Tab-separated table of C-alpha atoms and ligand atoms in Angstrom:
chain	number	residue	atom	x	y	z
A	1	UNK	CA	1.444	-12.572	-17.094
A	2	UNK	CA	-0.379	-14.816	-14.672
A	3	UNK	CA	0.743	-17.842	-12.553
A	4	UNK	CA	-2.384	-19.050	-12.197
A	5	UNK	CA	-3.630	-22.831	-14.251
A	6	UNK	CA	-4.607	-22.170	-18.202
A	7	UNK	CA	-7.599	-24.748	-18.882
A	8	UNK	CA	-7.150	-26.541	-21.786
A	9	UNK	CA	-9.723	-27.094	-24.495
A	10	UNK	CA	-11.321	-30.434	-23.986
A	11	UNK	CA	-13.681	-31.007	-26.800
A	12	UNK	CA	-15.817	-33.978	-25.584
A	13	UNK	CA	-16.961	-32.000	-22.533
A	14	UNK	CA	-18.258	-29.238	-25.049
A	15	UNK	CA	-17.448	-26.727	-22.619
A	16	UNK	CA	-13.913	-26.552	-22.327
A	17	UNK	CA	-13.342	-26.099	-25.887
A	18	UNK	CA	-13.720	-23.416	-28.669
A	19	UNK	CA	-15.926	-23.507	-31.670
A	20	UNK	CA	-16.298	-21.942	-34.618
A	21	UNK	CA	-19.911	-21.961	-36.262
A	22	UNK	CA	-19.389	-21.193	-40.029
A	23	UNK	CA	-20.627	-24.047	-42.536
A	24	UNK	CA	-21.674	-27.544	-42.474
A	25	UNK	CA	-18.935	-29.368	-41.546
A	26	UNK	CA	-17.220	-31.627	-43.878
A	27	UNK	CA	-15.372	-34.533	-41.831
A	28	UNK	CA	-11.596	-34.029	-42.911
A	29	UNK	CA	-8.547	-34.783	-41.230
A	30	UNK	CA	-8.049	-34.837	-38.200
A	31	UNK	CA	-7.296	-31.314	-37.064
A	32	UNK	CA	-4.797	-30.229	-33.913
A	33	UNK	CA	-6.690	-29.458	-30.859
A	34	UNK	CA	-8.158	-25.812	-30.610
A	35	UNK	CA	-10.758	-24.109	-32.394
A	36	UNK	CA	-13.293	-26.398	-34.623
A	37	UNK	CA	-16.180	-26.187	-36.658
A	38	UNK	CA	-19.523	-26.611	-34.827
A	39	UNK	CA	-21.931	-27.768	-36.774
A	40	UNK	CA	-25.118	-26.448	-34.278
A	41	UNK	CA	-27.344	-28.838	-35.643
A	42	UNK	CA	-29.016	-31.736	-33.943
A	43	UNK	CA	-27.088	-32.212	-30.751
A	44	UNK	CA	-27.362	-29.520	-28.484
A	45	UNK	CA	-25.650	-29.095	-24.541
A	46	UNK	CA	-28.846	-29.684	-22.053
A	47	UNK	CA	-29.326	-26.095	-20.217
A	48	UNK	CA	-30.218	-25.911	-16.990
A	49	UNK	CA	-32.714	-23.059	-17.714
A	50	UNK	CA	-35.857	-22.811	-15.449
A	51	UNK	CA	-37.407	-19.970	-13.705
A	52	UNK	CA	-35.304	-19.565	-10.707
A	53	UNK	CA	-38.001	-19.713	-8.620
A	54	UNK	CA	-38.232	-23.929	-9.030
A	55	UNK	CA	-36.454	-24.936	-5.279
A	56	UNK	CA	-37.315	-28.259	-5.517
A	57	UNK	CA	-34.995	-31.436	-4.463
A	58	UNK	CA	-35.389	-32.372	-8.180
A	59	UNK	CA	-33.987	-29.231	-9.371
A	60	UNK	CA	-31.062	-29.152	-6.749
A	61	UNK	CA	-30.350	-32.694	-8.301
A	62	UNK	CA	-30.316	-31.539	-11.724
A	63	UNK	CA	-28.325	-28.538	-11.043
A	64	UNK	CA	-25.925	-30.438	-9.614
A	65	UNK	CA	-25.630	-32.901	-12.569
A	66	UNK	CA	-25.214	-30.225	-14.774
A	67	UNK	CA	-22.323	-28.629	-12.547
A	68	UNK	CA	-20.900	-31.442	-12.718
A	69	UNK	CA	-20.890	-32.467	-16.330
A	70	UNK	CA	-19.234	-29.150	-17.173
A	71	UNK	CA	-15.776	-31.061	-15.668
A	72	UNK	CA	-15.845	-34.368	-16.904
A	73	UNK	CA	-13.099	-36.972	-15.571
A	74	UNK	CA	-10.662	-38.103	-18.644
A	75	UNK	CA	-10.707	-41.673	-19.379
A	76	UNK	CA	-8.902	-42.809	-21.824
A	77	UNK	CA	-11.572	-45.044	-22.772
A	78	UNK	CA	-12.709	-41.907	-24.377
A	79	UNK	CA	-10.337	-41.377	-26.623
A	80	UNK	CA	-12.574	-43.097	-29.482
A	81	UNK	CA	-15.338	-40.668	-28.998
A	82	UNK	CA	-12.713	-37.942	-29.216
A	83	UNK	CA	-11.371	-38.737	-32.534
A	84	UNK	CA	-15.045	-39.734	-33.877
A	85	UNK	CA	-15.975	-36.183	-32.454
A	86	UNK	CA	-12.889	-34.255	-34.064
A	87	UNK	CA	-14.216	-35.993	-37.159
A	88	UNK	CA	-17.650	-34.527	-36.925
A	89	UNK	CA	-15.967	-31.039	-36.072
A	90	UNK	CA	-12.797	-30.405	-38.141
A	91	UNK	CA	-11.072	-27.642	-37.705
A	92	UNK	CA	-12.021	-24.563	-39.066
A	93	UNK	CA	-8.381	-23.765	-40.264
A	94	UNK	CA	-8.492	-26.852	-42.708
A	95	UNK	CA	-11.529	-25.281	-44.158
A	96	UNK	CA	-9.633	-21.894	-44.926
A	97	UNK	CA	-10.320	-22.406	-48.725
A	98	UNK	CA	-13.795	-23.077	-48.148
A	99	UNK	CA	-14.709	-20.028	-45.831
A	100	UNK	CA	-13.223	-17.672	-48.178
A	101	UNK	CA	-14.866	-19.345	-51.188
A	102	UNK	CA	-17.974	-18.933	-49.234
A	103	UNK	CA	-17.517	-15.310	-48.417
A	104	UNK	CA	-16.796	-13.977	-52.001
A	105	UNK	CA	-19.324	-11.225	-52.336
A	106	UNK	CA	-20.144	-10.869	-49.235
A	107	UNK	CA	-19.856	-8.371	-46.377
A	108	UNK	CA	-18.162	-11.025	-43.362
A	109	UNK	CA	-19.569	-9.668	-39.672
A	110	UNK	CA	-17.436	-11.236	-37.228
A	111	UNK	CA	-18.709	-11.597	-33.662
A	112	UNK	CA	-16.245	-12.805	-31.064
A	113	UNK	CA	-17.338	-14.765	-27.823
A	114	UNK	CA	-14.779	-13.387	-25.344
A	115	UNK	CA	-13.807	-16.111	-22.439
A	116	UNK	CA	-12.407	-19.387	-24.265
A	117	UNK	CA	-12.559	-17.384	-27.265
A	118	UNK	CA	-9.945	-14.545	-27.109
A	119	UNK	CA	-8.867	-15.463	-23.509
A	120	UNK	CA	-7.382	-18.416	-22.049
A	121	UNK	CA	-9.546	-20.260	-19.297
A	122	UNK	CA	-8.025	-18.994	-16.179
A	123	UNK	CA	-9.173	-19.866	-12.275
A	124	UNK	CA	-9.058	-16.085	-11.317
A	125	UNK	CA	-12.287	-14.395	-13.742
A	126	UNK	CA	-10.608	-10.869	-12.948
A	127	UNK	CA	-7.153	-12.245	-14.424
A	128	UNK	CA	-8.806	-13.473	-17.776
A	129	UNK	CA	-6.189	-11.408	-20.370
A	130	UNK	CA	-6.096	-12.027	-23.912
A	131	UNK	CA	-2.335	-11.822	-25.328
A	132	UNK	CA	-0.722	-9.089	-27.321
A	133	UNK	CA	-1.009	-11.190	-30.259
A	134	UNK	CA	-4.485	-11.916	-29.824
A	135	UNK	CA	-5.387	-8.170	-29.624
A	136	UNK	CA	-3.707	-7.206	-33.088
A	137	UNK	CA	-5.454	-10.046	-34.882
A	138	UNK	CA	-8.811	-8.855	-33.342
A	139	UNK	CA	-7.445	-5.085	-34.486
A	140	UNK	CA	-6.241	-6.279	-38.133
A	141	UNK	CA	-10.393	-8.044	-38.639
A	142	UNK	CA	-11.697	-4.657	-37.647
A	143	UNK	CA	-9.970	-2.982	-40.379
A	144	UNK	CA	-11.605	-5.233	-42.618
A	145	UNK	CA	-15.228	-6.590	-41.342
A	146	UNK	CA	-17.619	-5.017	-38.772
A	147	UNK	CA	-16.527	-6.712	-35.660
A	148	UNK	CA	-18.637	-7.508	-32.661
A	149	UNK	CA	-17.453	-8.824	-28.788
A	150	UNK	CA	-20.382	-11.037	-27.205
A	151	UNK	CA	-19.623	-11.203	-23.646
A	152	UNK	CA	-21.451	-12.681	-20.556
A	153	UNK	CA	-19.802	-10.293	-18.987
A	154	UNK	CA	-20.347	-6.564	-18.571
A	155	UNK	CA	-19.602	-4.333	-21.338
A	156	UNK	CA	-17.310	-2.300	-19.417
A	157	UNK	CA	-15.577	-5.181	-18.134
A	158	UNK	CA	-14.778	-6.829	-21.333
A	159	UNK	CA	-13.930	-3.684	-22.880
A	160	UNK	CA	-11.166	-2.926	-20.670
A	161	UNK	CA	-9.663	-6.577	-21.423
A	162	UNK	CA	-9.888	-5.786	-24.679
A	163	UNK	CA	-9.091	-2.106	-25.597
A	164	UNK	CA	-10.321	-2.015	-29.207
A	165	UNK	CA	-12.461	1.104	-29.543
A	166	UNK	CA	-13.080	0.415	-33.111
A	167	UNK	CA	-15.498	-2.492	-32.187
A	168	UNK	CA	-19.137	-3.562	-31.174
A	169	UNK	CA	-19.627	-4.169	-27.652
A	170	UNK	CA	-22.365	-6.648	-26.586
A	171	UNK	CA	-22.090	-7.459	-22.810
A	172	UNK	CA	-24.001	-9.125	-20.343
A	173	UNK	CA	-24.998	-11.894	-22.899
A	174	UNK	CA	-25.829	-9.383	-25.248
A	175	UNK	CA	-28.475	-7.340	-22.984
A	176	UNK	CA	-25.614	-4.592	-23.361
A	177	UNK	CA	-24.831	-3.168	-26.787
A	178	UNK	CA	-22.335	-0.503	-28.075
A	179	UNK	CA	-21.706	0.810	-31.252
A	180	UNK	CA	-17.788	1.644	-31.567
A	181	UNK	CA	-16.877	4.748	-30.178
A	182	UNK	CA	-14.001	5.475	-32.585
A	183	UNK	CA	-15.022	5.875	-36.185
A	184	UNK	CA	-18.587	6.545	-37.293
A	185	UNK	CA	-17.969	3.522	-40.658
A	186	UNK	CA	-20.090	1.300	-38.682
A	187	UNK	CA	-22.756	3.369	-36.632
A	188	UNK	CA	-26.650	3.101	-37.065
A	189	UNK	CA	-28.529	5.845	-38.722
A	190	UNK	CA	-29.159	7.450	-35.574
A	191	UNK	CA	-25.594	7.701	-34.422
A	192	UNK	CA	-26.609	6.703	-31.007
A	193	UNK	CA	-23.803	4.882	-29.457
A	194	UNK	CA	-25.771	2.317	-27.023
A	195	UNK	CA	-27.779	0.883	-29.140
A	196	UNK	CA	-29.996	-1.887	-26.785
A	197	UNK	CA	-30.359	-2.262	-23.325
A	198	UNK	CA	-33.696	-4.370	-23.210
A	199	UNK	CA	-33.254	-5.538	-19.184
A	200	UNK	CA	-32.522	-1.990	-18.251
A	201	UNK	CA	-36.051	-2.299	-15.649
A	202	UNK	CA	-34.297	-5.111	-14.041
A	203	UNK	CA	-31.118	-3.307	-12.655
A	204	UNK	CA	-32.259	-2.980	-9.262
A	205	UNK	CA	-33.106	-6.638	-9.010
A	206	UNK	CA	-29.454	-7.695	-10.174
A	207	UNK	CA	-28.286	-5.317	-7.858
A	208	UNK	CA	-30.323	-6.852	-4.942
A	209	UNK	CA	-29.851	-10.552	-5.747
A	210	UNK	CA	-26.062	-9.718	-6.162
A	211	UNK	CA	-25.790	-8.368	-2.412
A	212	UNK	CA	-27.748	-11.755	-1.447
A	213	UNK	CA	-25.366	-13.752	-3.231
A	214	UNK	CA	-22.318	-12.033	-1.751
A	215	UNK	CA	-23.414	-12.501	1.881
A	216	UNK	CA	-24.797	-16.242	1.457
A	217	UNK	CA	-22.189	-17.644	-0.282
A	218	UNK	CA	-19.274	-15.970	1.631
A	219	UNK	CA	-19.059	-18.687	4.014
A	220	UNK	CA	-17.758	-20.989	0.715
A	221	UNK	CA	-14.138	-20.872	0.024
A	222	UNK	CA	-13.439	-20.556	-3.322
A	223	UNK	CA	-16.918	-19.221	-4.857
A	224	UNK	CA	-17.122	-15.795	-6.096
A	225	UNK	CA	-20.160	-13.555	-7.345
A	226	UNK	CA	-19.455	-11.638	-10.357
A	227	UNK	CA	-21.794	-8.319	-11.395
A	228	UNK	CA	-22.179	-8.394	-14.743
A	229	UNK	CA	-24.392	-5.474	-15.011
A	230	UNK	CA	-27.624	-7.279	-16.661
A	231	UNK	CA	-26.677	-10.614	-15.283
A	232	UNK	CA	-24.855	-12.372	-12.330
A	233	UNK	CA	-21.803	-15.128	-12.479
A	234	UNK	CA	-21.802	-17.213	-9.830
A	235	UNK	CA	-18.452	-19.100	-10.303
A	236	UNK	CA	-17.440	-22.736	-8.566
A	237	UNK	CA	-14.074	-23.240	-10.627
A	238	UNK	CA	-12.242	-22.981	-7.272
A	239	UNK	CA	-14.934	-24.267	-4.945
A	240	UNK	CA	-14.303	-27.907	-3.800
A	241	UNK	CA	-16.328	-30.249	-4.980
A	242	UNK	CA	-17.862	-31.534	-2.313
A	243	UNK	CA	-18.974	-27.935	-1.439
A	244	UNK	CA	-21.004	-27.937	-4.505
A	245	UNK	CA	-24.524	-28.932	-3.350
A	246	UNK	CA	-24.325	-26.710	-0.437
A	247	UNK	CA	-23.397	-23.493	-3.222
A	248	UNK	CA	-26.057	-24.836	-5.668
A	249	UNK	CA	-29.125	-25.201	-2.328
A	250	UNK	CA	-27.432	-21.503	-1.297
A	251	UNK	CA	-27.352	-19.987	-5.096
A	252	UNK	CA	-31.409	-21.628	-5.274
A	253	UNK	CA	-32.519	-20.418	-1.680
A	254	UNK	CA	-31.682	-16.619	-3.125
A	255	UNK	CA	-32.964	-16.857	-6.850
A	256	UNK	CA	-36.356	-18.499	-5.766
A	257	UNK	CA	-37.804	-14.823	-4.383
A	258	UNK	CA	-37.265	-13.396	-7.863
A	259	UNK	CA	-39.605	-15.585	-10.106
A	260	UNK	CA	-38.490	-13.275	-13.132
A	261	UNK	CA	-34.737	-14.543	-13.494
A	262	UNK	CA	-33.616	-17.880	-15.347
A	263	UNK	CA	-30.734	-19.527	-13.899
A	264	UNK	CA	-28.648	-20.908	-17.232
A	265	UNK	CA	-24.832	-22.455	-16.672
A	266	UNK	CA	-21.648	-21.824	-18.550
A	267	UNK	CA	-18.207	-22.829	-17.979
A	268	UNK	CA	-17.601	-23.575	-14.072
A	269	UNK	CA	-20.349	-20.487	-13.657
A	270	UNK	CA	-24.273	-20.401	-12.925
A	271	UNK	CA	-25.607	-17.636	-14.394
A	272	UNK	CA	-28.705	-15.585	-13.163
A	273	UNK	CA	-29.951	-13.576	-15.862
A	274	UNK	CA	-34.120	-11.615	-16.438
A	275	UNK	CA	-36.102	-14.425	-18.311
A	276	UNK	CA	-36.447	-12.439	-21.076
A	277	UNK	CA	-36.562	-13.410	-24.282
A	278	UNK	CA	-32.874	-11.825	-25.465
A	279	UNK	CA	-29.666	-13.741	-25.497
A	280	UNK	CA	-26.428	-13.970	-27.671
A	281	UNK	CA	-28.738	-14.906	-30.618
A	282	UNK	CA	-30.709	-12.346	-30.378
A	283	UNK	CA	-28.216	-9.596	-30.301
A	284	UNK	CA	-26.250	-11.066	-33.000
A	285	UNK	CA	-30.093	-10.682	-34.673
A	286	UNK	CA	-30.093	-6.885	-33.374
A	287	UNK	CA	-26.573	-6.129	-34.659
A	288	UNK	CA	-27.179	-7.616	-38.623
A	289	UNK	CA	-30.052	-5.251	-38.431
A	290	UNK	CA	-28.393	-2.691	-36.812
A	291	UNK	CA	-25.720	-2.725	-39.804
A	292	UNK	CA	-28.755	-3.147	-42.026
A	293	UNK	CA	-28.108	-6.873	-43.340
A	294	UNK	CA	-31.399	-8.330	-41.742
A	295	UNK	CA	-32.618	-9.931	-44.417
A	296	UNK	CA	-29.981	-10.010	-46.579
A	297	UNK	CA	-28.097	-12.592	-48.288
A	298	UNK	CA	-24.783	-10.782	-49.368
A	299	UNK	CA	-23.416	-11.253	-45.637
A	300	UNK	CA	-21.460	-14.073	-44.203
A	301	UNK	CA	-22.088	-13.745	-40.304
A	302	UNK	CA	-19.083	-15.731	-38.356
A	303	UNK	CA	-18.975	-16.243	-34.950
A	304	UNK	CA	-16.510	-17.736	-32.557
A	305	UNK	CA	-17.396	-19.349	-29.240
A	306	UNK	CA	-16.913	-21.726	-26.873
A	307	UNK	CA	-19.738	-21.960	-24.488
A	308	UNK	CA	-23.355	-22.976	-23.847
A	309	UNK	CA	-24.436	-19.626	-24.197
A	310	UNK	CA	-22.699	-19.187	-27.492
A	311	UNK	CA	-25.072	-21.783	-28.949
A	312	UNK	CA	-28.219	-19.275	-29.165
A	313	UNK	CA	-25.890	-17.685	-31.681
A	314	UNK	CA	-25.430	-20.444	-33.235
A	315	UNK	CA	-29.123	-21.341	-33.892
A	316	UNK	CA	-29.601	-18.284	-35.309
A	317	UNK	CA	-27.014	-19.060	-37.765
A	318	UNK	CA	-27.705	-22.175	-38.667
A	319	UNK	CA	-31.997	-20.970	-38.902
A	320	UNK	CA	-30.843	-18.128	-40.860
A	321	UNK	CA	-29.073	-21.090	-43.713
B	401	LIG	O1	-19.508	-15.070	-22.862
B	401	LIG	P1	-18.106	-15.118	-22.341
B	401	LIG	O2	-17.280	-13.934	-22.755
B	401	LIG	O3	-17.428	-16.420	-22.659
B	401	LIG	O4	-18.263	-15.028	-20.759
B	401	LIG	C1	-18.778	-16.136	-20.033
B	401	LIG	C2	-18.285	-16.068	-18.613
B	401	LIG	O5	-16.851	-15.924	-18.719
B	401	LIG	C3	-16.137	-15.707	-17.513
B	401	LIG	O6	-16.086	-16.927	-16.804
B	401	LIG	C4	-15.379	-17.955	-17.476
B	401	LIG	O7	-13.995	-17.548	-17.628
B	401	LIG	C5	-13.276	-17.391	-16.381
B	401	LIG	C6	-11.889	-16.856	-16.707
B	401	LIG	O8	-11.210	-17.713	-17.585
B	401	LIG	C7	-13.246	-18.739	-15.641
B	401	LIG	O9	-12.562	-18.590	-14.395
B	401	LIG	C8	-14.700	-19.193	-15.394
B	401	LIG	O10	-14.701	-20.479	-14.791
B	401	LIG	C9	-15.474	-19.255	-16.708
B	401	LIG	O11	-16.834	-19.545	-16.490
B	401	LIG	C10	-16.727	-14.584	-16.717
B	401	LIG	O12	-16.045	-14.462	-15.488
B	401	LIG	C11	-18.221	-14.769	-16.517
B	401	LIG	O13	-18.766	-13.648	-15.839
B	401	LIG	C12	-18.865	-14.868	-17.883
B	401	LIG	O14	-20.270	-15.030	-17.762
């Protein structure tokens, strides 16, 4: 495939890891690394979310911190808070019994984070493929359970790593959503296909900020500018280290003319996204409704993510019980 370095899931950073947000989580054993439980309760990652207009030293600082915590060193004096953590966050295979127990009578609505989720962590963003394998098990829950992708990045994009017609697109961190093309089993009662696109007025702004971005950060080697349609990726995976204050004073310097985008962080990635009120949450909101299971209690929403970003969804699971 590639020949480029597969990150592996560290769960004590919280960010190079994958999570599953289904139930409470009942400490069992402990599980092999790879997906777990998140229980999205009290402890939540800090997100660097102001209006990207605050320059300040102070918010340089605390960009940088947060860049930084995203790549924790391993010490091995960790490896107590590891297990106490695995603990708190079992595996979500272990609970197999449970989650179907759970489910009986219900409809199940999977939604599917995409990078760290169905894709390995890979340095090169374009070269982010999920396997074979990975694709028929996404294709075989389909048959079964409305299934939804909720991608930071653009619909388009993730659709072509993914290739499932049969599915709900939601890109751009859910500012983007598509009913499935193939296969009306799933549509709304208008048969529209896009069904929400609520930062459509800010278009020309991304476009804008994202020819900004290009030019000022060209002169850093290693840091790329991704269009995600809605939103903008700003990635430092393969920028030194030390080059990271100049990126974050460079990525600030642009974003503070446009007091009406947030700058949030992910894996490796700032993020520029309109500071409206719409994230993964709230298109996992849009799509229950969508299938017409707003209120109801005879569906068991699951969804499967790894990243800051995935945690609106998961407060939206946990308010909704
Ligand atoms: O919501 P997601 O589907 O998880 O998308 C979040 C971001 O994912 C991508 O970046 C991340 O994956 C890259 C490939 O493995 C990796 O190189 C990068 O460091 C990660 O942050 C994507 O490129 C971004 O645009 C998405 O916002």
């Amino acid at each position: 495939m590639t020949n480029q370095n597969v990150i592996v899931s560290d769960p004590r950073s919280g960010l190079e890891s994958s999570f599953l947000s289904f139930s409470p989580a009942v400490p069992g054993p402990l599980p092999p690394p790879g997906r777990f439980i998140a229980v999205p309760a009290k402890k939540s990652f800090k997100n660097i979310e102001s209006a990207a207009g605050d320059h300040g030293a102070n918010r340089i600082t605390a960009l940088l911190d947060s860049m930084r915590a995203s790549s924790p060193p391993r010490r091995s004096s960790e490896t107590e808070n590891l297990k106490s953590w695995i603990v708190h966050h079992p595996s979500a295979l272990d609970m197999f019994e449970e989650i179907i127990n759970a489910s009986k009578g219900k409809q199940i609505i999977m939604f599917l984070d995409y990078d760290g989720t169905l894709s390995p962590i890979v340095d090169d963003p374009d070269k982010a493929f999920m396997t074979a394998e990975m694709r028929e098990a996404v294709r075989d829950t389909a048959k079964y359970f409305p299934t939804a992708i909720v991608s930071g990045r653009c619909r388009a994009k993730v659709f072509n790593f993914v290739k499932l017609s049969e599915l709900y697109y939601a890109g751009s961190h859910g500012m983007d959503i598509k009913a499935p093309a193939k296969g009306r089993k799933y549509r709304n009662g208008n048969n529209q296909t896009v069904l929400c696109q609520p930062a459509r007025e800010f278009l020309p702004m991304i476009d804008e900020v994202y020819k900004s971005l290009v030019e000022k950060t060209k002169s850093i080697p290693g840091a790329k500018v991704e269009n995600n349609k809605f939103c903008l990726s700003v990635h430092f995976r393969r920028v030194e280290e030390k080059r990271w204050t100049e990126l974050a004073e460079q990525v600030k310097s642009v974003t503070k003319e446009y007091p009406k985008l947030r700058l949030t962080q992910g894996r490796k990635v700032l993020e520029i996204r309109p500071s409206i009120k719409w994230d993964k949450g709230k298109a996992l909101e849009f799509l229950l409704e969508s299938l017409g299971y707003a209120n109801s209690n005879d569906v068991l929403p699951i969804y499967i993510g790894d990243d800051r970003t995935d945690e609106d969804a998961f407060k939206v699971l946990r308010d909704r019980g």
